[in-house]
Coordinates of C-alpha atoms in Angstrom, one line a residue:
Chain A
M246 CA 105.2 135.7 103.9
T247 CA 101.8 134.1 103.9
R248 CA 101.2 131.2 106.2
P249 CA 100.4 128.1 104.1
Q250 CA 96.9 126.5 104.3
V251 CA 97.1 123.4 106.5
L252 CA 95.0 120.4 105.4
T253 CA 94.5 117.3 107.5
T254 CA 92.0 115.3 105.4
R255 CA 92.1 114.0 101.8
A256 CA 88.8 115.8 101.1
A257 CA 90.2 119.2 102.2
L258 CA 93.3 118.5 100.1
Q259 CA 91.3 117.8 97.0
E260 CA 89.2 120.9 97.6
A261 CA 92.3 123.0 98.0
L262 CA 93.8 121.6 94.8
A263 CA 90.7 121.9 92.7
P264 CA 91.5 125.4 91.3
A265 CA 94.9 124.3 90.1
R266 CA 93.4 121.2 88.5
R267 CA 90.8 123.3 86.7
S268 CA 93.3 125.9 85.5
G269 CA 95.9 123.3 84.6
A270 CA 98.5 125.0 86.8
K271 CA 101.6 123.0 87.6
V272 CA 101.6 121.4 91.0
A273 CA 104.8 120.6 92.9
L274 CA 105.0 118.2 95.9
V275 CA 107.7 117.9 98.6
P276 CA 107.0 114.8 100.6
T277 CA 108.5 115.1 104.1
M278 CA 108.2 113.6 107.6
G279 CA 108.3 117.1 109.1
A280 CA 111.0 118.3 111.5
L281 CA 112.0 120.6 108.6
H282 CA 115.5 122.0 108.5
A283 CA 117.5 124.0 105.9
G284 CA 117.8 120.8 103.8
H285 CA 114.1 120.7 103.4
A286 CA 114.0 124.5 102.8
S287 CA 116.2 123.9 99.7
L288 CA 113.7 121.3 98.5
L289 CA 110.9 123.8 99.0
R290 CA 112.8 126.4 97.0
E291 CA 113.4 123.9 94.2
A292 CA 109.6 123.0 94.2
R293 CA 108.7 126.7 94.3
A294 CA 110.9 127.3 91.2
R295 CA 109.4 124.3 89.3
A296 CA 105.7 125.0 90.1
G297 CA 105.9 128.6 88.7
A298 CA 102.5 130.1 89.5
G299 CA 101.0 126.8 90.6
P300 CA 100.8 125.5 94.2
V301 CA 103.6 124.0 96.1
V302 CA 102.3 121.2 98.4
V303 CA 104.4 120.0 101.4
S304 CA 103.3 116.8 103.0
V305 CA 104.2 116.3 106.6
F306 CA 103.6 112.7 107.6
V307 CA 105.6 110.4 109.8
N308 CA 104.9 107.2 107.9
P309 CA 104.6 104.2 110.3
L310 CA 104.8 101.7 107.5
Q311 CA 108.5 102.6 106.8
F312 CA 109.6 102.0 110.4
A313 CA 110.3 98.5 111.6
P314 CA 109.5 97.5 115.2
G315 CA 112.3 98.7 117.4
E316 CA 113.2 101.6 115.1
D317 CA 112.7 105.3 116.1
L318 CA 109.1 105.8 115.0
D319 CA 108.1 107.0 118.5
R320 CA 111.0 109.3 119.1
Y321 CA 111.0 110.7 115.5
P322 CA 110.6 114.5 116.0
R323 CA 107.2 116.1 115.4
T324 CA 107.5 119.9 115.1
L325 CA 104.5 121.0 113.0
E326 CA 104.4 124.6 114.2
A327 CA 108.0 125.2 113.4
D328 CA 107.5 123.3 110.1
L329 CA 104.8 125.8 109.1
E330 CA 107.3 128.7 109.6
V331 CA 109.7 127.0 107.2
C332 CA 106.9 126.4 104.7
A333 CA 105.8 130.0 104.9
A334 CA 109.3 131.3 104.5
E335 CA 109.8 129.3 101.4
G336 CA 106.5 130.2 99.8
A337 CA 104.7 126.8 100.1
D338 CA 101.0 127.1 99.5
L339 CA 99.5 124.0 101.0
V340 CA 100.7 121.7 103.9
F341 CA 99.1 118.3 104.0
A342 CA 99.5 117.0 107.5
P343 CA 97.1 114.0 107.8
S344 CA 96.6 111.6 110.7
V345 CA 97.8 108.0 110.3
A346 CA 94.1 106.9 110.1
E347 CA 93.6 109.4 107.2
V348 CA 96.4 107.9 105.2
Y349 CA 95.8 104.3 106.3
P350 CA 92.0 104.0 106.9
G351 CA 92.4 100.2 107.5
G352 CA 95.6 100.6 109.6
P353 CA 99.2 100.5 108.2
D354 CA 99.8 96.9 109.3
P355 CA 99.2 94.2 106.7
D356 CA 96.4 92.2 108.3
P357 CA 96.3 88.5 107.4
V358 CA 92.8 88.7 106.0
T359 CA 92.2 92.3 105.1
G360 CA 95.8 93.4 104.6
M361 CA 96.5 96.3 102.2
T362 CA 98.0 96.5 98.8
T363 CA 101.7 97.7 98.9
V364 CA 104.3 98.8 96.4
V365 CA 107.3 96.5 96.5
P366 CA 110.6 97.8 95.1
G367 CA 112.9 95.6 93.1
P368 CA 116.0 93.9 94.6
L369 CA 118.0 97.1 94.9
A370 CA 115.9 97.7 98.1
E371 CA 117.6 94.7 99.7
R372 CA 121.0 96.2 99.5
L373 CA 122.6 99.1 101.5
E374 CA 119.8 100.5 103.7
G375 CA 117.8 97.4 103.0
R376 CA 120.3 95.1 104.7
T377 CA 119.4 96.5 108.2
R378 CA 115.9 97.8 107.2
P379 CA 114.4 95.0 105.0
T380 CA 110.8 96.4 104.9
H381 CA 111.8 100.1 104.9
F382 CA 111.5 100.9 101.2
R383 CA 108.3 98.9 100.8
G384 CA 106.8 101.4 103.4
V385 CA 108.4 104.4 101.7
L386 CA 107.2 103.5 98.1
T387 CA 103.7 102.7 99.3
V388 CA 103.3 106.0 101.1
V389 CA 104.9 108.0 98.2
A390 CA 102.6 106.2 95.8
K391 CA 99.6 107.3 98.0
L392 CA 100.8 110.9 98.2
L393 CA 101.4 111.0 94.4
G394 CA 97.9 109.6 93.9
L395 CA 96.3 112.1 96.3
V396 CA 98.2 115.2 95.1
R397 CA 98.8 114.2 91.4
P398 CA 101.7 116.6 91.1
D399 CA 103.6 117.5 88.0
V400 CA 106.9 117.5 89.9
A401 CA 108.0 115.9 93.2
V402 CA 111.2 116.9 94.9
F403 CA 113.3 114.6 97.0
G404 CA 116.6 115.1 98.7
E405 CA 119.8 113.4 97.5
K406 CA 120.6 112.8 101.1
D407 CA 118.3 109.7 101.0
Y408 CA 119.9 108.7 97.8
Q409 CA 118.7 105.1 97.7
Q410 CA 115.2 106.3 98.3
L411 CA 115.5 108.8 95.4
V412 CA 116.7 106.0 93.1
L413 CA 113.9 103.7 94.1
V414 CA 111.2 106.4 93.8
R415 CA 112.5 107.2 90.3
R416 CA 112.3 103.6 89.5
M417 CA 108.8 103.2 90.9
V418 CA 107.6 106.2 88.8
L419 CA 109.1 104.6 85.7
D420 CA 107.8 101.1 86.4
L421 CA 104.3 102.1 87.4
C422 CA 104.0 104.9 84.8
L423 CA 103.1 107.4 87.5
G424 CA 103.9 110.3 85.1
V425 CA 105.5 112.7 87.6
D426 CA 108.9 114.5 87.2
V427 CA 111.1 113.3 90.1
V428 CA 113.7 115.9 90.9
G429 CA 116.6 115.2 93.2
A430 CA 118.0 118.2 95.2
P431 CA 121.6 118.3 96.5
T432 CA 122.3 117.6 100.2
V433 CA 122.6 120.7 102.5
R434 CA 125.5 120.5 105.0
E435 CA 126.7 122.1 108.2
P436 CA 129.9 124.2 107.9
D437 CA 131.9 121.2 109.1
G438 CA 130.3 119.0 106.4
L439 CA 127.7 117.0 108.4
A440 CA 124.6 116.5 106.3
L441 CA 121.5 118.1 107.7
S442 CA 119.2 115.5 109.2
S443 CA 116.2 115.6 111.5
R444 CA 118.0 113.0 113.5
N445 CA 121.1 115.2 114.2
R446 CA 119.2 116.7 117.1
F447 CA 119.7 113.4 119.0
L448 CA 123.5 113.8 119.0
D449 CA 125.2 115.1 122.1
A450 CA 128.3 117.3 121.7
E451 CA 130.7 114.5 121.6
Q452 CA 128.6 112.5 119.2
R453 CA 128.1 115.6 117.1
E454 CA 131.8 115.9 116.8
A455 CA 132.2 112.1 116.0
A456 CA 129.5 112.4 113.3
T457 CA 131.8 114.5 111.1
A458 CA 133.6 111.2 110.3
L459 CA 130.8 110.5 107.8
P460 CA 131.4 113.4 105.4
R461 CA 135.2 113.1 106.0
T462 CA 135.1 109.5 105.0
L463 CA 133.1 110.3 101.9
H464 CA 135.5 113.1 101.0
A465 CA 138.4 110.8 101.4
A466 CA 136.9 108.4 98.9
V467 CA 136.0 111.2 96.5
G468 CA 139.5 112.6 96.7
E469 CA 141.1 109.3 95.9
A470 CA 138.5 108.3 93.2
P471 CA 140.7 109.6 90.4
Y472 CA 143.1 106.7 91.3
G473 CA 140.5 104.0 91.0
L474 CA 137.8 102.2 93.0
R475 CA 140.3 100.4 95.3
A476 CA 142.2 103.5 96.2
A477 CA 138.9 105.3 97.0
L478 CA 137.7 102.6 99.3
D479 CA 141.1 102.3 101.0
A480 CA 141.2 106.0 101.7
A481 CA 137.7 105.9 103.1
R482 CA 138.5 102.9 105.3
A483 CA 141.7 104.6 106.6
E484 CA 139.7 107.7 107.5
L485 CA 137.1 105.6 109.3
R486 CA 139.8 103.8 111.3
A487 CA 141.1 107.1 112.5
S488 CA 137.6 108.2 113.6
P489 CA 136.4 107.0 117.1
G490 CA 132.8 106.8 118.1
V491 CA 131.4 105.7 114.8
D492 CA 129.9 102.2 114.3
L493 CA 130.0 101.6 110.6
D494 CA 127.0 99.9 109.0
Y495 CA 128.1 100.1 105.4
L496 CA 130.5 101.9 103.1
E497 CA 130.0 101.3 99.4
I498 CA 130.7 102.7 96.0
A499 CA 128.1 102.0 93.4
G500 CA 126.9 103.3 90.1
P501 CA 124.6 106.4 89.8
D502 CA 121.5 104.2 89.9
L503 CA 123.2 102.1 92.7
E504 CA 124.0 99.3 90.3
P505 CA 127.0 97.3 91.4
L506 CA 130.2 98.4 89.7
P507 CA 132.6 96.0 87.9
E508 CA 135.8 95.2 89.8
D509 CA 137.9 97.4 87.6
P510 CA 135.6 100.2 86.3
A511 CA 136.8 102.1 83.3
A512 CA 138.3 105.6 83.8
G513 CA 135.6 108.2 83.8
T514 CA 133.0 105.9 85.4
P515 CA 130.5 108.1 87.5
C516 CA 129.7 106.6 90.9
R517 CA 128.1 107.3 94.2
V518 CA 129.9 106.8 97.6
L519 CA 127.5 105.9 100.3
I520 CA 127.9 105.5 104.1
A521 CA 125.7 104.5 107.0
A522 CA 126.8 104.4 110.6
R523 CA 125.6 104.6 114.2
V524 CA 126.8 107.4 116.4
G525 CA 125.6 106.5 119.9
S526 CA 122.1 105.2 119.3
T527 CA 121.5 107.5 116.3
R528 CA 121.8 106.1 112.8
L529 CA 123.1 108.5 110.2
I530 CA 123.5 108.2 106.4
D531 CA 125.3 110.3 103.8
N532 CA 126.5 110.1 100.2
L533 CA 128.5 112.0 97.6
P534 CA 129.0 111.7 93.8
A535 CA 132.4 110.9 92.4
V536 CA 134.1 110.0 89.1
L537 CA 136.5 107.1 89.1
G538 CA 139.9 107.1 87.4
T539 CA 142.3 104.2 87.2
P540 CA 145.3 103.2 89.3
S541 CA 147.8 104.1 86.5
E542 CA 146.8 107.8 86.8
R543 CA 148.7 108.1 90.1
S544 CA 152.1 107.7 88.4
G545 CA 151.0 110.0 85.6
Chain B
M266 CA 80.8 102.8 62.9
T267 CA 84.2 104.4 63.0
R268 CA 87.2 102.2 63.3
P269 CA 89.1 103.2 66.5
Q270 CA 92.5 104.7 66.4
V271 CA 95.1 102.0 67.2
L272 CA 98.1 103.1 69.3
T273 CA 101.1 100.9 69.9
T274 CA 103.4 103.3 71.9
R275 CA 103.0 105.3 75.1
A276 CA 104.0 108.4 73.2
A277 CA 101.2 108.0 70.7
L278 CA 98.7 107.2 73.5
Q279 CA 99.6 110.4 75.3
E280 CA 99.3 112.4 72.0
A281 CA 95.9 110.8 71.3
L282 CA 94.7 111.6 74.9
A283 CA 96.0 115.2 74.9
P284 CA 92.8 116.8 73.6
A285 CA 90.7 115.1 76.3
R286 CA 93.2 116.2 79.0
R287 CA 93.0 119.8 77.8
S288 CA 89.3 119.9 77.7
G289 CA 88.8 118.0 80.9
A290 CA 86.6 115.4 79.1
K291 CA 85.9 112.2 81.0
V292 CA 88.2 109.2 80.0
A293 CA 87.0 105.6 80.4
L294 CA 89.4 102.6 80.2
V295 CA 88.6 99.0 79.6
P296 CA 91.7 96.9 80.2
T297 CA 91.6 93.6 78.3
M298 CA 93.9 90.9 77.1
G299 CA 92.1 91.0 73.7
A300 CA 90.3 88.0 72.2
L301 CA 87.2 90.1 72.7
H302 CA 83.8 88.5 73.0
A303 CA 80.3 89.7 73.9
G304 CA 81.3 89.9 77.5
H305 CA 83.9 92.5 76.7
A306 CA 81.4 94.2 74.4
S307 CA 79.2 94.8 77.5
L308 CA 82.2 96.3 79.3
L309 CA 82.8 98.6 76.3
R310 CA 79.1 99.7 76.4
E311 CA 79.4 100.4 80.1
A312 CA 82.5 102.5 79.4
R313 CA 80.9 104.3 76.5
A314 CA 77.9 105.3 78.8
R315 CA 80.2 106.4 81.6
A316 CA 82.6 108.5 79.4
G317 CA 79.8 110.6 77.9
A318 CA 81.5 112.7 75.2
G319 CA 85.0 111.7 76.3
P320 CA 87.1 109.0 74.8
V321 CA 86.8 105.3 75.6
V322 CA 90.2 103.6 75.6
V323 CA 90.5 99.8 75.3
S324 CA 93.9 98.3 76.1
V325 CA 94.7 95.0 74.4
F326 CA 97.7 93.5 76.0
V327 CA 98.5 89.9 77.0
N328 CA 100.4 90.6 80.2
P329 CA 103.3 88.1 80.6
L330 CA 103.8 89.1 84.3
Q331 CA 100.4 87.5 85.3
F332 CA 101.2 84.1 83.8
A333 CA 103.4 81.7 85.7
P334 CA 105.8 79.4 83.8
G335 CA 103.7 76.5 82.4
E336 CA 100.5 78.5 82.2
D337 CA 98.8 79.3 78.9
L338 CA 100.7 82.5 78.0
D339 CA 101.8 81.1 74.6
R340 CA 98.5 79.7 73.6
Y341 CA 96.4 82.6 74.9
P342 CA 94.5 83.8 71.8
R343 CA 95.7 86.9 69.9
T344 CA 92.9 88.3 67.6
L345 CA 93.6 92.0 67.2
E346 CA 91.8 92.4 63.8
A347 CA 88.6 90.9 65.2
D348 CA 89.1 92.8 68.4
L349 CA 89.1 96.1 66.5
E350 CA 85.7 95.2 64.9
V351 CA 84.2 94.7 68.4
C352 CA 85.8 98.0 69.6
A353 CA 84.4 99.8 66.5
A354 CA 80.9 98.3 67.0
E355 CA 80.8 99.5 70.6
G356 CA 82.1 103.0 69.9
A357 CA 85.5 102.7 71.5
D358 CA 87.7 105.6 70.4
L359 CA 91.3 104.5 71.1
V360 CA 92.8 101.0 71.2
F361 CA 96.1 100.8 73.0
A362 CA 97.9 97.6 71.8
P363 CA 101.5 97.9 72.9
S364 CA 104.3 95.4 72.6
V365 CA 105.7 93.7 75.7
A366 CA 108.8 95.9 75.4
E367 CA 106.7 99.0 75.3
V368 CA 105.0 98.1 78.6
Y369 CA 108.1 96.5 80.2
P370 CA 111.1 98.4 78.8
G371 CA 113.4 96.5 81.2
G372 CA 111.6 93.2 80.6
P373 CA 108.8 91.8 82.7
D374 CA 111.0 89.4 84.7
P375 CA 112.3 90.7 88.1
D376 CA 116.0 90.7 87.5
P377 CA 118.1 90.1 90.7
V378 CA 120.0 93.4 90.2
T379 CA 117.8 95.7 88.1
G380 CA 114.4 94.1 88.9
M381 CA 111.3 96.2 88.6
T382 CA 108.9 97.7 91.2
T383 CA 105.7 95.7 91.5
V384 CA 102.3 96.2 93.2
V385 CA 101.7 93.5 95.7
P386 CA 98.2 92.7 96.8
G387 CA 97.2 91.9 100.3
P388 CA 96.7 88.4 101.6
L389 CA 93.3 87.9 99.8
A390 CA 95.5 87.3 96.7
E391 CA 96.8 84.1 98.3
R392 CA 93.3 82.5 98.5
L393 CA 91.0 81.2 95.7
E394 CA 92.9 81.8 92.4
G395 CA 96.0 82.5 94.4
R396 CA 96.3 79.0 95.7
T397 CA 97.1 77.6 92.3
R398 CA 98.4 80.9 90.8
P399 CA 100.5 82.5 93.6
T400 CA 102.1 85.3 91.5
H401 CA 99.1 85.9 89.3
F402 CA 97.6 89.0 91.0
R403 CA 100.9 90.6 91.6
G404 CA 101.2 90.6 87.8
V405 CA 97.6 91.8 87.3
L406 CA 97.8 94.7 89.7
T407 CA 101.2 95.8 88.4
V408 CA 100.0 96.0 84.8
V409 CA 96.7 97.6 85.8
A410 CA 98.6 100.2 87.8
K411 CA 100.7 100.9 84.7
L412 CA 97.7 101.2 82.5
L413 CA 95.9 103.5 85.0
G414 CA 99.1 105.6 85.1
L415 CA 99.4 105.8 81.3
V416 CA 95.7 106.5 80.6
R417 CA 94.8 108.3 83.8
P418 CA 91.1 107.5 83.2
D419 CA 88.2 108.8 85.3
V420 CA 86.5 105.4 85.1
A421 CA 87.9 101.9 84.6
V422 CA 85.5 99.0 83.8
F423 CA 86.3 95.4 84.8
G424 CA 84.1 92.3 84.4
E425 CA 82.6 90.5 87.4
K426 CA 83.6 87.3 85.8
D427 CA 87.1 87.7 87.2
Y428 CA 85.6 88.6 90.6
Q429 CA 88.7 88.3 92.7
Q430 CA 90.6 90.5 90.3
L431 CA 87.8 93.1 90.5
V432 CA 88.0 93.1 94.3
L433 CA 91.8 93.3 94.3
V434 CA 91.8 96.2 91.8
R435 CA 89.2 98.1 93.8
R436 CA 91.4 97.5 96.9
M437 CA 94.6 98.7 95.1
V438 CA 92.8 101.9 93.9
L439 CA 91.8 102.5 97.5
D440 CA 95.1 101.6 99.1
L441 CA 97.3 103.5 96.6
C442 CA 94.8 106.5 96.2
L443 CA 94.7 106.0 92.5
G444 CA 91.6 108.2 92.2
V445 CA 89.8 106.2 89.5
D446 CA 86.2 105.0 89.7
V447 CA 86.3 101.2 89.3
V448 CA 83.1 99.8 87.8
G449 CA 82.3 96.1 87.8
A450 CA 80.1 94.8 85.0
P451 CA 77.9 91.7 85.2
T452 CA 79.1 88.4 83.5
V453 CA 77.7 87.7 80.1
R454 CA 76.6 84.1 79.5
E455 CA 75.8 81.6 76.7
P456 CA 72.1 80.5 76.6
D457 CA 73.1 77.4 78.6
G458 CA 74.6 79.5 81.3
L459 CA 78.3 79.1 80.5
A460 CA 80.2 82.4 81.3
L461 CA 81.8 83.9 78.2
S462 CA 85.6 83.5 78.3
S463 CA 88.4 83.8 75.8
R464 CA 89.4 80.3 76.9
N465 CA 86.1 78.7 75.9
R466 CA 87.4 78.3 72.4
F467 CA 89.8 75.7 73.7
L468 CA 86.9 73.3 74.6
D469 CA 85.9 70.5 72.3
A470 CA 82.2 69.6 72.0
E471 CA 82.3 67.1 74.9
Q472 CA 84.2 69.5 77.1
R473 CA 81.9 72.4 76.1
E474 CA 79.0 70.3 77.4
A475 CA 80.8 69.3 80.6
A476 CA 81.7 73.0 81.3
T477 CA 78.0 73.8 81.9
A478 CA 78.6 72.1 85.3
L479 CA 80.2 75.4 86.5
P480 CA 77.1 77.6 86.2
R481 CA 74.8 74.7 87.2
T482 CA 76.9 74.3 90.4
L483 CA 76.7 78.0 91.1
H484 CA 72.9 78.1 90.6
A485 CA 72.5 75.1 92.8
A486 CA 74.3 77.0 95.6
V487 CA 72.3 80.2 94.9
G488 CA 69.0 78.2 94.9
E489 CA 69.8 76.7 98.3
A490 CA 71.3 79.9 99.8
P491 CA 68.0 80.9 101.5
Y492 CA 68.5 77.8 103.7
G493 CA 71.9 78.7 104.9
L494 CA 75.6 78.4 104.0
R495 CA 75.8 74.7 104.6
A496 CA 72.8 73.9 102.5
A497 CA 74.2 76.0 99.7
L498 CA 77.5 74.3 99.7
D499 CA 75.9 70.8 100.0
A500 CA 73.7 71.5 97.0
A501 CA 76.7 72.7 95.0
R502 CA 78.7 69.7 95.9
A503 CA 75.9 67.3 94.9
E504 CA 75.6 69.0 91.6
L505 CA 79.3 68.7 91.0
R506 CA 79.3 65.0 91.9
A507 CA 76.7 64.4 89.3
S508 CA 78.8 66.3 86.7
P509 CA 81.5 64.2 84.9
G510 CA 84.5 65.7 83.1
V511 CA 85.1 68.5 85.6
D512 CA 88.2 68.6 87.8
L513 CA 87.3 71.0 90.7
D514 CA 89.9 73.4 91.9
Y515 CA 87.8 75.3 94.4
L516 CA 84.2 75.9 95.4
E517 CA 83.8 78.7 98.0
I518 CA 81.2 81.0 99.4
A519 CA 82.7 84.3 100.7
G520 CA 81.5 87.8 101.5
P521 CA 81.1 90.4 98.7
D522 CA 84.7 91.6 99.3
L523 CA 85.7 88.0 99.5
E524 CA 86.2 88.2 103.2
P525 CA 85.8 84.8 104.9
L526 CA 82.2 84.3 106.3
P527 CA 81.5 83.2 109.9
E528 CA 80.4 79.6 110.2
D529 CA 76.8 80.6 110.8
P530 CA 76.2 83.8 108.9
A531 CA 73.1 85.9 109.9
A532 CA 70.1 85.7 107.7
G533 CA 70.3 88.3 104.9
T534 CA 74.1 88.1 104.6
P535 CA 75.1 88.9 101.0
C536 CA 77.8 86.6 99.6
R537 CA 79.6 85.5 96.5
V538 CA 79.7 81.8 95.3
L539 CA 82.9 81.1 93.4
I540 CA 84.1 78.1 91.4
A541 CA 87.3 77.2 89.5
A542 CA 87.7 73.9 87.6
R543 CA 89.6 72.3 84.8
V544 CA 87.8 70.9 81.9
G545 CA 90.3 68.9 79.9
S546 CA 93.4 71.2 80.0
T547 CA 91.4 74.4 80.1
R548 CA 90.9 76.1 83.5
L549 CA 87.6 77.9 83.8
I550 CA 86.3 80.2 86.6
D551 CA 82.8 81.6 87.4
N552 CA 80.9 83.2 90.2
L553 CA 77.4 84.5 91.2
P554 CA 76.1 86.6 94.0
A555 CA 73.6 85.2 96.5
V556 CA 72.0 86.2 99.8
L557 CA 72.2 83.7 102.7
G558 CA 69.2 82.7 104.8
T559 CA 69.2 80.4 107.8
P560 CA 68.5 76.6 108.1
S561 CA 65.3 77.3 110.1
E562 CA 63.8 78.9 107.0
R563 CA 63.3 75.6 105.3
S564 CA 60.7 74.5 107.8
G565 CA 59.0 77.9 107.6

């Protein structure tokens, strides 16, 4: 278990990547905000498998541009030493942990005169997470574009936990011809179903218990999905009503690319069930895939 | 003089670039909208010099995303056969001339549900050209990002004629870490000073004569620049008043990165004089560099 090389500047990153560029070795990138847990570890394993003999790069950067004023930028956990242990255990070669000034030399805030270029997602970014976080995905795509530009990986691995982010990154790569293979890795869960998240550490015991309502609600929808869209949503809402301590933000069922579904989708339509809710002051999100059937199947 | 290889699909482009990628040869890109003239030829020569033994790629694509409704997208000249002659004469190796559908598989128009990711410039894009063309540079940067993504050149050459575009492309490359060397090449002019432009062909004889007011106005400003900002602007405005048939859009003096200048810039301040005007129904732009002195120097 070799400790990965830690790089804090763009120049050092380029120097560390030079041998791979010369040899044409595959480079895999896992962009993270640190506070790595077993979910990230699974992304690192996926990257390790995809890179073959080439380097796995993990970026650890809490990106201010994707936090709105009043969001949890300041309290977002920073745990670099522990993160390096996770990276070492999963065979990551390079950890890019730059300062904000290194990533945003002119500052991350769009200045009225000298303001920076940004990557702006299509209108999907205004739905779901975008309803409460209208500038979030602009910040995400801009920093992901920067990281892809700096690392120029062959493969970039993202978690399905942030499903809307995954869809929007895929779309950006397609729309801007960024030429990287975007791989989504399944969500890792606690034994009781709660999706791993760096924000789970903010939950007290009671909230931690209440938070299991998110995966229960998703499973209720998935379980009723064979009986159609309405049955799935009804089951999910019933589960939520029976779950105290959870302040729902949204519960939606959309297509695999988060396109809106018709009112009566055909049997066999693949979909994604998504939920966001506050438990105490902590905002949690989760999602699961499902396949929709039709109401008539219940009597069958 | 070898005729360049013409590629109309992304796949063919990648195949044609594969040998250069394998060998690590330098790749130079000249993005154009076709209708090539001696100004473009000078960009191709610059690219040829920079690429060394590597391939020079010329993209020929009239980008709908940078034209607003009512602008001259439909009448913009398309002259591919003549363009290939220019490319051949200047030693370009590959001409990428894709269809709109090849560049924008989902269509160039942001759809309310499936709309595409775009690259949005900072607030500089709202000034100068942006005042009459508010969505223009969003379209320019998005297609340039796509072309840089597809070609992945080491060097990209742009004309100084479209100075604001050059500044915004440089800024995009910096902000999104696109890792390409952006080279600006000086404007090529007719013997009477008119900057070469694909749009000059729309001018009738009288308009062609009137259009020389643009470079005359710029030279008036440059000539008086040693006596300060105000003197330069006054001289330019006097020249314009004496020039019939020119409908001014803007006349501005800004810093080399188009940053606004202080009211009394220090002696020795480098600047750019920029003009845009309509001559008949044709909109023309031009610019020149200058160095500002101070009013006291006139008496010296």
